[in-house]
PDB file of C-alpha atoms in Angstrom:
ATOM      1  CA  UNK A 843      20.938-155.749-104.804  1.00  0.00           C
ATOM      2  CA  UNK A 844      22.400-156.909-108.124  1.00  0.00           C
ATOM      3  CA  UNK A 845      25.911-156.207-109.103  1.00  0.00           C
ATOM      4  CA  UNK A 846      26.359-153.427-111.872  1.00  0.00           C
ATOM      5  CA  UNK A 847      29.673-152.955-113.426  1.00  0.00           C
ATOM      6  CA  UNK A 848      29.872-149.254-113.541  1.00  0.00           C
ATOM      7  CA  UNK A 849      33.317-149.473-115.569  1.00  0.00           C
ATOM      8  CA  UNK A 850      31.353-151.061-118.298  1.00  0.00           C
ATOM      9  CA  UNK A 851      28.558-148.510-118.650  1.00  0.00           C
ATOM     10  CA  UNK A 852      28.402-146.158-121.665  1.00  0.00           C
ATOM     11  CA  UNK A 853      30.697-143.225-121.808  1.00  0.00           C
ATOM     12  CA  UNK A 854      29.527-139.820-120.814  1.00  0.00           C
ATOM     13  CA  UNK A 855      30.995-138.807-124.083  1.00  0.00           C
ATOM     14  CA  UNK A 856      29.736-139.834-127.656  1.00  0.00           C
ATOM     15  CA  UNK A 857      30.405-139.163-131.290  1.00  0.00           C
ATOM     16  CA  UNK A 858      34.076-139.237-130.400  1.00  0.00           C
ATOM     17  CA  UNK A 859      35.326-139.551-134.152  1.00  0.00           C
ATOM     18  CA  UNK A 860      33.722-136.243-134.960  1.00  0.00           C
ATOM     19  CA  UNK A 861      35.804-134.620-132.153  1.00  0.00           C
ATOM     20  CA  UNK A 862      38.814-132.293-132.615  1.00  0.00           C
ATOM     21  CA  UNK A 863      42.050-133.546-131.291  1.00  0.00           C
ATOM     22  CA  UNK A 864      41.886-130.704-128.629  1.00  0.00           C
ATOM     23  CA  UNK A 865      38.359-131.607-127.752  1.00  0.00           C
ATOM     24  CA  UNK A 866      39.463-135.219-127.098  1.00  0.00           C
ATOM     25  CA  UNK A 867      42.485-134.462-124.991  1.00  0.00           C
ATOM     26  CA  UNK A 868      40.604-131.981-122.663  1.00  0.00           C
ATOM     27  CA  UNK A 869      37.462-134.544-122.493  1.00  0.00           C
ATOM     28  CA  UNK A 870      40.150-137.286-121.489  1.00  0.00           C
ATOM     29  CA  UNK A 871      41.916-135.053-119.072  1.00  0.00           C
ATOM     30  CA  UNK A 872      38.570-133.969-117.470  1.00  0.00           C
ATOM     31  CA  UNK A 873      37.704-137.650-116.892  1.00  0.00           C
ATOM     32  CA  UNK A 874      41.418-138.237-115.613  1.00  0.00           C
ATOM     33  CA  UNK A 875      40.744-135.576-112.886  1.00  0.00           C
ATOM     34  CA  UNK A 876      38.291-137.625-111.272  1.00  0.00           C
ATOM     35  CA  UNK A 877      40.679-140.550-110.588  1.00  0.00           C
ATOM     36  CA  UNK A 878      42.698-138.994-107.752  1.00  0.00           C
ATOM     37  CA  UNK A 879      39.285-138.467-105.863  1.00  0.00           C
ATOM     38  CA  UNK A 880      38.105-141.885-106.228  1.00  0.00           C
ATOM     39  CA  UNK A 881      41.492-143.110-104.921  1.00  0.00           C
ATOM     40  CA  UNK A 882      41.277-140.866-101.920  1.00  0.00           C
ATOM     41  CA  UNK A 883      38.073-142.526-100.896  1.00  0.00           C
ATOM     42  CA  UNK A 884      39.899-145.756-100.623  1.00  0.00           C
ATOM     43  CA  UNK A 885      42.504-144.767 -98.554  1.00  0.00           C
ATOM     44  CA  UNK A 886      41.243-146.258 -95.198  1.00  0.00           C
ATOM     45  CA  UNK A 887      41.146-149.564 -96.924  1.00  0.00           C
ATOM     46  CA  UNK A 888      44.675-149.219 -98.486  1.00  0.00           C
ATOM     47  CA  UNK A 889      45.947-148.261 -95.055  1.00  0.00           C
ATOM     48  CA  UNK A 890      44.673-151.424 -93.316  1.00  0.00           C
ATOM     49  CA  UNK A 891      46.353-153.235 -96.399  1.00  0.00           C
ATOM     50  CA  UNK A 892      49.567-151.551 -95.889  1.00  0.00           C
ATOM     51  CA  UNK A 893      49.655-151.994 -92.092  1.00  0.00           C
ATOM     52  CA  UNK A 894      49.023-155.626 -92.690  1.00  0.00           C
ATOM     53  CA  UNK A 895      51.759-156.050 -95.334  1.00  0.00           C
ATOM     54  CA  UNK A 896      54.365-154.348 -93.217  1.00  0.00           C
ATOM     55  CA  UNK A 897      53.775-156.670 -90.100  1.00  0.00           C
ATOM     56  CA  UNK A 898      53.844-159.766 -92.357  1.00  0.00           C
ATOM     57  CA  UNK A 899      57.101-158.485 -94.474  1.00  0.00           C
ATOM     58  CA  UNK A 900      58.892-157.914 -91.127  1.00  0.00           C
ATOM     59  CA  UNK A 901      58.570-161.733 -90.504  1.00  0.00           C
ATOM     60  CA  UNK A 902      59.668-162.473 -94.201  1.00  0.00           C
ATOM     61  CA  UNK A 903      56.473-162.232 -95.950  1.00  0.00           C
ATOM     62  CA  UNK A 904      56.108-161.224 -99.483  1.00  0.00           C
ATOM     63  CA  UNK A 905      53.629-159.343-101.696  1.00  0.00           C
ATOM     64  CA  UNK A 906      52.034-161.042-104.592  1.00  0.00           C
ATOM     65  CA  UNK A 907      50.124-159.056-107.353  1.00  0.00           C
ATOM     66  CA  UNK A 908      47.648-160.996-109.437  1.00  0.00           C
ATOM     67  CA  UNK A 909      45.908-159.997-112.200  1.00  0.00           C
ATOM     68  CA  UNK A 910      44.715-160.198-116.118  1.00  0.00           C
ATOM     69  CA  UNK A 911      45.496-157.978-119.193  1.00  0.00           C
ATOM     70  CA  UNK A 912      46.274-154.439-118.029  1.00  0.00           C
ATOM     71  CA  UNK A 913      45.539-155.127-114.240  1.00  0.00           C
ATOM     72  CA  UNK A 914      48.244-157.801-114.422  1.00  0.00           C
ATOM     73  CA  UNK A 915      50.588-155.776-116.316  1.00  0.00           C
ATOM     74  CA  UNK A 916      50.356-152.969-114.069  1.00  0.00           C
ATOM     75  CA  UNK A 917      50.983-155.332-111.285  1.00  0.00           C
ATOM     76  CA  UNK A 918      54.235-156.601-112.849  1.00  0.00           C
ATOM     77  CA  UNK A 919      55.302-153.039-113.297  1.00  0.00           C
ATOM     78  CA  UNK A 920      54.991-151.920-110.004  1.00  0.00           C
ATOM     79  CA  UNK A 921      56.731-155.004-108.635  1.00  0.00           C
ATOM     80  CA  UNK A 922      59.505-154.522-111.217  1.00  0.00           C
ATOM     81  CA  UNK A 923      60.420-150.923-109.808  1.00  0.00           C
ATOM     82  CA  UNK A 924      60.980-152.085-106.296  1.00  0.00           C
ATOM     83  CA  UNK A 925      64.527-153.650-106.558  1.00  0.00           C
ATOM     84  CA  UNK A 926      66.001-150.324-108.579  1.00  0.00           C
ATOM     85  CA  UNK A 927      64.201-147.953-106.368  1.00  0.00           C
ATOM     86  CA  UNK A 928      64.612-149.443-102.881  1.00  0.00           C
ATOM     87  CA  UNK A 929      67.053-151.962-103.487  1.00  0.00           C
ATOM     88  CA  UNK A 930      64.804-155.021-102.528  1.00  0.00           C
ATOM     89  CA  UNK A 931      65.267-158.307-103.934  1.00  0.00           C
ATOM     90  CA  UNK A 932      63.073-159.156-106.866  1.00  0.00           C
ATOM     91  CA  UNK A 933      61.574-161.978-104.783  1.00  0.00           C
ATOM     92  CA  UNK A 934      59.967-159.576-102.191  1.00  0.00           C
ATOM     93  CA  UNK A 935      57.325-158.064-104.472  1.00  0.00           C
ATOM     94  CA  UNK A 936      56.191-160.318-107.336  1.00  0.00           C
ATOM     95  CA  UNK A 937      53.797-159.370-110.160  1.00  0.00           C
ATOM     96  CA  UNK A 938      51.523-162.408-111.700  1.00  0.00           C
ATOM     97  CA  UNK A 939      49.966-162.022-114.997  1.00  0.00           C
ATOM     98  CA  UNK A 940      47.494-164.506-116.328  1.00  0.00           C
ATOM     99  CA  UNK A 941      49.210-166.144-119.350  1.00  0.00           C
ATOM    100  CA  UNK A 942      52.619-165.648-117.741  1.00  0.00           C
ATOM    101  CA  UNK A 943      55.324-163.316-119.368  1.00  0.00           C
ATOM    102  CA  UNK A 944      54.155-163.557-122.905  1.00  0.00           C
ATOM    103  CA  UNK A 945      51.093-161.826-122.005  1.00  0.00           C
ATOM    104  CA  UNK A 946      52.974-158.832-120.902  1.00  0.00           C
ATOM    105  CA  UNK A 947      53.209-157.856-124.553  1.00  0.00           C
ATOM    106  CA  UNK A 948      50.367-160.034-126.220  1.00  0.00           C
ATOM    107  CA  UNK A 949      46.834-161.061-125.538  1.00  0.00           C
ATOM    108  CA  UNK A 950      46.477-164.445-124.199  1.00  0.00           C
ATOM    109  CA  UNK A 951      43.328-166.088-125.271  1.00  0.00           C
ATOM    110  CA  UNK A 952      41.186-167.265-122.243  1.00  0.00           C
ATOM    111  CA  UNK A 953      44.135-166.670-119.787  1.00  0.00           C
ATOM    112  CA  UNK A 954      41.792-164.791-117.297  1.00  0.00           C
ATOM    113  CA  UNK A 955      38.846-167.245-117.544  1.00  0.00           C
ATOM    114  CA  UNK A 956      40.723-170.126-115.808  1.00  0.00           C
ATOM    115  CA  UNK A 957      39.698-170.260-112.271  1.00  0.00           C
ATOM    116  CA  UNK A 958      42.147-172.802-111.182  1.00  0.00           C
ATOM    117  CA  UNK A 959      45.385-171.329-112.619  1.00  0.00           C
ATOM    118  CA  UNK A 960      45.662-168.266-110.576  1.00  0.00           C
ATOM    119  CA  UNK A 961      46.190-170.279-107.322  1.00  0.00           C
ATOM    120  CA  UNK A 962      48.359-172.776-109.130  1.00  0.00           C
ATOM    121  CA  UNK A 963      50.645-169.771-110.312  1.00  0.00           C
ATOM    122  CA  UNK A 964      50.770-168.583-106.604  1.00  0.00           C
ATOM    123  CA  UNK A 965      51.717-172.311-105.488  1.00  0.00           C
ATOM    124  CA  UNK A 966      54.612-172.143-108.156  1.00  0.00           C
ATOM    125  CA  UNK A 967      56.169-169.326-105.780  1.00  0.00           C
ATOM    126  CA  UNK A 968      55.958-171.342-102.739  1.00  0.00           C
ATOM    127  CA  UNK A 969      53.579-168.848-101.541  1.00  0.00           C
ATOM    128  CA  UNK A 970      53.208-168.905 -97.457  1.00  0.00           C
ATOM    129  CA  UNK A 971      51.107-167.820 -94.424  1.00  0.00           C
ATOM    130  CA  UNK A 972      53.222-164.758 -94.148  1.00  0.00           C
ATOM    131  CA  UNK A 973      52.613-163.500 -97.568  1.00  0.00           C
ATOM    132  CA  UNK A 974      50.080-160.988 -98.910  1.00  0.00           C
ATOM    133  CA  UNK A 975      48.197-161.434-102.136  1.00  0.00           C
ATOM    134  CA  UNK A 976      46.421-158.491-104.077  1.00  0.00           C
ATOM    135  CA  UNK A 977      44.315-159.175-106.823  1.00  0.00           C
ATOM    136  CA  UNK A 978      43.763-156.520-109.460  1.00  0.00           C
ATOM    137  CA  UNK A 979      40.620-156.557-111.495  1.00  0.00           C
ATOM    138  CA  UNK A 980      38.849-153.349-112.904  1.00  0.00           C
ATOM    139  CA  UNK A 981      35.686-155.272-113.611  1.00  0.00           C
ATOM    140  CA  UNK A 982      35.946-157.228-110.248  1.00  0.00           C
ATOM    141  CA  UNK A 983      34.837-160.624-111.985  1.00  0.00           C
ATOM    142  CA  UNK A 984      37.982-162.124-113.329  1.00  0.00           C
ATOM    143  CA  UNK A 985      37.737-165.917-112.532  1.00  0.00           C
ATOM    144  CA  UNK A 986      41.403-166.047-112.535  1.00  0.00           C
ATOM    145  CA  UNK A 987      41.867-163.492-109.816  1.00  0.00           C
ATOM    146  CA  UNK A 988      38.573-164.208-107.851  1.00  0.00           C
ATOM    147  CA  UNK A 989      39.274-168.015-107.209  1.00  0.00           C
ATOM    148  CA  UNK A 990      43.163-167.358-106.443  1.00  0.00           C
ATOM    149  CA  UNK A 991      42.047-164.719-103.735  1.00  0.00           C
ATOM    150  CA  UNK A 992      39.361-167.216-102.303  1.00  0.00           C
ATOM    151  CA  UNK A 993      41.991-169.747-102.192  1.00  0.00           C
ATOM    152  CA  UNK A 994      44.652-167.814-100.713  1.00  0.00           C
ATOM    153  CA  UNK A 995      42.084-166.276 -98.095  1.00  0.00           C
ATOM    154  CA  UNK A 996      41.031-170.024 -97.047  1.00  0.00           C
ATOM    155  CA  UNK A 997      44.903-170.583 -96.540  1.00  0.00           C
ATOM    156  CA  UNK A 998      45.026-167.872 -93.994  1.00  0.00           C
ATOM    157  CA  UNK A 999      46.897-165.285 -96.290  1.00  0.00           C
ATOM    158  CA  UNK A1000      46.328-161.702 -96.096  1.00  0.00           C
ATOM    159  CA  UNK A1001      44.105-160.899 -99.257  1.00  0.00           C
ATOM    160  CA  UNK A1002      43.128-157.561-100.956  1.00  0.00           C
ATOM    161  CA  UNK A1003      41.421-156.655-104.032  1.00  0.00           C
ATOM    162  CA  UNK A1004      41.565-153.475-106.068  1.00  0.00           C
ATOM    163  CA  UNK A1005      38.526-152.937-108.500  1.00  0.00           C
ATOM    164  CA  UNK A1006      36.492-150.189-110.045  1.00  0.00           C
ATOM    165  CA  UNK A1007      33.172-151.715-109.019  1.00  0.00           C
ATOM    166  CA  UNK A1008      31.633-151.784-105.808  1.00  0.00           C
ATOM    167  CA  UNK A1009      30.285-155.043-104.477  1.00  0.00           C
ATOM    168  CA  UNK A1010      32.245-156.942-107.243  1.00  0.00           C
ATOM    169  CA  UNK A1011      32.823-160.688-106.547  1.00  0.00           C
ATOM    170  CA  UNK A1012      36.540-159.863-106.288  1.00  0.00           C
ATOM    171  CA  UNK A1013      35.819-157.619-103.468  1.00  0.00           C
ATOM    172  CA  UNK A1014      33.863-160.393-101.810  1.00  0.00           C
ATOM    173  CA  UNK A1015      36.638-162.950-102.187  1.00  0.00           C
ATOM    174  CA  UNK A1016      39.158-160.575-100.248  1.00  0.00           C
ATOM    175  CA  UNK A1017      39.607-159.615 -96.803  1.00  0.00           C
ATOM    176  CA  UNK A1018      40.433-155.959 -97.778  1.00  0.00           C
ATOM    177  CA  UNK A1019      38.372-154.618-100.473  1.00  0.00           C
ATOM    178  CA  UNK A1020      39.838-151.583-102.339  1.00  0.00           C
ATOM    179  CA  UNK A1021      37.119-149.897-104.331  1.00  0.00           C
ATOM    180  CA  UNK A1022      37.916-146.920-106.401  1.00  0.00           C
ATOM    181  CA  UNK A1023      34.830-146.210-108.460  1.00  0.00           C
ATOM    182  CA  UNK A1024      36.143-143.874-111.370  1.00  0.00           C
ATOM    183  CA  UNK A1025      33.084-144.159-113.430  1.00  0.00           C
ATOM    184  CA  UNK A1026      32.602-144.988-117.053  1.00  0.00           C
ATOM    185  CA  UNK A1027      35.451-144.998-119.100  1.00  0.00           C
ATOM    186  CA  UNK A1028      36.095-142.375-121.860  1.00  0.00           C
ATOM    187  CA  UNK A1029      35.835-144.868-124.412  1.00  0.00           C
ATOM    188  CA  UNK A1030      33.179-147.490-123.098  1.00  0.00           C
ATOM    189  CA  UNK A1031      34.816-150.493-121.315  1.00  0.00           C
ATOM    190  CA  UNK A1032      38.390-149.416-121.941  1.00  0.00           C
ATOM    191  CA  UNK A1033      39.603-149.918-118.447  1.00  0.00           C
ATOM    192  CA  UNK A1034      43.235-149.130-119.408  1.00  0.00           C
ATOM    193  CA  UNK A1035      42.317-145.582-118.841  1.00  0.00           C
ATOM    194  CA  UNK A1036      40.708-144.439-115.553  1.00  0.00           C
ATOM    195  CA  UNK A1037      40.819-147.739-114.081  1.00  0.00           C
ATOM    196  CA  UNK A1038      44.314-148.419-115.048  1.00  0.00           C
ATOM    197  CA  UNK A1039      45.414-144.895-113.854  1.00  0.00           C
ATOM    198  CA  UNK A1040      43.748-145.414-110.482  1.00  0.00           C
ATOM    199  CA  UNK A1041      45.174-148.878-110.152  1.00  0.00           C
ATOM    200  CA  UNK A1042      48.604-147.510-110.786  1.00  0.00           C
ATOM    201  CA  UNK A1043      48.313-144.722-108.351  1.00  0.00           C
ATOM    202  CA  UNK A1044      47.029-147.509-105.545  1.00  0.00           C
ATOM    203  CA  UNK A1045      50.068-149.734-106.427  1.00  0.00           C
ATOM    204  CA  UNK A1046      52.315-146.908-105.752  1.00  0.00           C
ATOM    205  CA  UNK A1047      50.698-146.083-102.612  1.00  0.00           C
ATOM    206  CA  UNK A1048      51.134-149.502-101.274  1.00  0.00           C
ATOM    207  CA  UNK A1049      54.668-150.286-101.970  1.00  0.00           C
ATOM    208  CA  UNK A1050      55.953-146.868-101.326  1.00  0.00           C
ATOM    209  CA  UNK A1051      54.646-146.512 -97.893  1.00  0.00           C
ATOM    210  CA  UNK A1052      55.511-150.140 -97.256  1.00  0.00           C
ATOM    211  CA  UNK A1053      59.021-149.537 -98.083  1.00  0.00           C
ATOM    212  CA  UNK A1054      59.327-146.292 -95.975  1.00  0.00           C
ATOM    213  CA  UNK A1055      57.844-148.199 -93.147  1.00  0.00           C
ATOM    214  CA  UNK A1056      60.402-151.022 -93.686  1.00  0.00           C
ATOM    215  CA  UNK A1057      63.326-148.346 -93.404  1.00  0.00           C
ATOM    216  CA  UNK A1058      64.476-148.286 -97.185  1.00  0.00           C
ATOM    217  CA  UNK A1059      63.946-144.293 -97.354  1.00  0.00           C
ATOM    218  CA  UNK A1060      65.585-142.005 -95.045  1.00  0.00           C
ATOM    219  CA  UNK A1061      64.202-138.285 -94.935  1.00  0.00           C
ATOM    220  CA  UNK A1062      62.633-138.326 -98.313  1.00  0.00           C
ATOM    221  CA  UNK A1063      65.690-140.004-100.155  1.00  0.00           C
ATOM    222  CA  UNK A1064      65.938-143.463-102.021  1.00  0.00           C
ATOM    223  CA  UNK A1065      69.143-144.279-100.132  1.00  0.00           C
ATOM    224  CA  UNK A1066      68.747-148.018-101.022  1.00  0.00           C
ATOM    225  CA  UNK A1067      68.572-147.439-104.805  1.00  0.00           C
ATOM    226  CA  UNK A1068      70.543-149.512-107.260  1.00  0.00           C
ATOM    227  CA  UNK A1069      73.142-147.733-108.853  1.00  0.00           C
ATOM    228  CA  UNK A1070      72.295-148.866-112.373  1.00  0.00           C
ATOM    229  CA  UNK A1071      73.370-145.887-114.666  1.00  0.00           C
ATOM    230  CA  UNK A1072      75.261-142.663-114.563  1.00  0.00           C
ATOM    231  CA  UNK A1073      72.245-140.501-113.489  1.00  0.00           C
ATOM    232  CA  UNK A1074      71.631-142.657-110.480  1.00  0.00           C
ATOM    233  CA  UNK A1075      75.277-142.740-109.616  1.00  0.00           C
ATOM    234  CA  UNK A1076      75.532-138.897-109.567  1.00  0.00           C
ATOM    235  CA  UNK A1077      72.181-138.672-107.663  1.00  0.00           C
ATOM    236  CA  UNK A1078      73.537-141.078-105.045  1.00  0.00           C
ATOM    237  CA  UNK A1079      76.811-139.163-104.911  1.00  0.00           C
ATOM    238  CA  UNK A1080      75.039-136.097-104.198  1.00  0.00           C
ATOM    239  CA  UNK A1081      72.711-137.742-101.832  1.00  0.00           C
ATOM    240  CA  UNK A1082      75.729-139.041 -99.702  1.00  0.00           C
ATOM    241  CA  UNK A1083      77.483-135.806 -99.577  1.00  0.00           C
ATOM    242  CA  UNK A1084      74.354-134.419 -98.016  1.00  0.00           C
ATOM    243  CA  UNK A1085      74.316-137.335 -95.547  1.00  0.00           C
ATOM    244  CA  UNK A1086      77.926-136.743 -94.380  1.00  0.00           C
ATOM    245  CA  UNK A1087      77.686-132.776 -94.362  1.00  0.00           C
ATOM    246  CA  UNK A1088      79.809-132.468 -97.673  1.00  0.00           C
ATOM    247  CA  UNK A1089      82.949-133.742 -95.718  1.00  0.00           C
ATOM    248  CA  UNK A1090      84.302-135.500 -99.011  1.00  0.00           C
ATOM    249  CA  UNK A1091      85.004-134.248-102.249  1.00  0.00           C
ATOM    250  CA  UNK A1092      82.486-135.154-104.908  1.00  0.00           C
ATOM    251  CA  UNK A1093      85.043-137.488-106.473  1.00  0.00           C
ATOM    252  CA  UNK A1094      85.580-139.235-103.060  1.00  0.00           C
ATOM    253  CA  UNK A1095      82.090-139.504-102.501  1.00  0.00           C
ATOM    254  CA  UNK A1096      81.488-141.148-105.586  1.00  0.00           C
ATOM    255  CA  UNK A1097      84.156-143.583-105.143  1.00  0.00           C
ATOM    256  CA  UNK A1098      82.786-144.451-101.538  1.00  0.00           C
ATOM    257  CA  UNK A1099      79.180-144.846-102.922  1.00  0.00           C
ATOM    258  CA  UNK A1100      80.448-147.162-105.617  1.00  0.00           C
ATOM    259  CA  UNK A1101      82.522-149.147-103.174  1.00  0.00           C
ATOM    260  CA  UNK A1102      79.571-149.996-101.011  1.00  0.00           C
ATOM    261  CA  UNK A1103      76.704-150.031-103.664  1.00  0.00           C
ATOM    262  CA  UNK A1104      74.388-147.900-101.766  1.00  0.00           C
ATOM    263  CA  UNK A1105      73.831-144.389-100.231  1.00  0.00           C
ATOM    264  CA  UNK A1106      72.875-146.233 -96.890  1.00  0.00           C
ATOM    265  CA  UNK A1107      75.865-148.438 -96.654  1.00  0.00           C
ATOM    266  CA  UNK A1108      78.363-145.752 -97.900  1.00  0.00           C
ATOM    267  CA  UNK A1109      76.933-143.147 -95.322  1.00  0.00           C
ATOM    268  CA  UNK A1110      77.103-145.769 -92.501  1.00  0.00           C
ATOM    269  CA  UNK A1111      80.787-146.667 -93.411  1.00  0.00           C
ATOM    270  CA  UNK A1112      81.672-143.224 -93.552  1.00  0.00           C
ATOM    271  CA  UNK A1113      80.011-142.102 -90.248  1.00  0.00           C
ATOM    272  CA  UNK A1114      81.546-145.067 -88.546  1.00  0.00           C
ATOM    273  CA  UNK A1115      84.823-144.009 -89.159  1.00  0.00           C
ATOM    274  CA  UNK A1116      84.024-140.396 -88.556  1.00  0.00           C
TER     275      UNK A1116
END
C-alpha cells in the first residue's frame, strides 16, 4: 500500500474567501472538534511511551523533542513549560527545532531537509541510552526528524513519533508510532491547525502524566511549581495552607513558602516540626 499524506489532501471546504467570518469560525471549530477523538485513538501508544519514559527518567534519562517548523516549535513550547510548572531542571525535557532558536520565530530555508543535522543536534546534548527521543512531524516525512529517529533507535534509545499520517516514514523509524489522523486541514496543507492542535494535546499528555508519575504533583496540585510572580506566590500560599490544614496565617504561610521555594518543601518543613 502506497503512503498517502492525508494531512495534505484538499480541505473539505472551498471558496473560503466568500464565507462570512461567522461561517469561517464555525467551520474551523467543527474541524477542531475532530482532533480530540483522533488523539483518543492514539492513547495506547502514548501510554506505552509514558511508561517507558518514566522508567528511564528514574535512571536519570531525559526527554528530547525534535521537529521542524510548527512541530518543532510545539516541542520547544512544551519543554519550556516543564520547569515553571513542575520545578524540573530545564535539562530534563529539551525541545530541538530544525534551524535552531532562530527558527522559533523565523522560517529557516531547507533546515528540515538536512537528514544528518537532527542527530548532530541531539549529540550536542550528550544524548545517552536512558534518554527518549520523540520526533514530531505532521507530514511524517521530514528528513531532519526521520533520520534522527533512525539513528537514535540504532543507538538503543527509546524512540517515538507523533504524526498525522498513518504508515508514514517517521512512524517506521520510531519504536512507538503515535498516529493521530485528524484528516485534511481547513486550509489545505496548513498543519499548524488541526495537526498542531493534536500535537500539543499529545505533548501535554506525555509530560503531564510523566511528571505526575515522577511525584511532581500531589493530589491535583502543582506543589513543585516555580514561584515566578505574585499570582503563583498567592496560589502557592493557598496550596500550602491547604496542605497544613490552615495551621498558619496567610502571611506566615507565605513567608514559609518563599523561604523554602516550593509548596512541597515548605509543607514538609512545617510538618516535620509539627
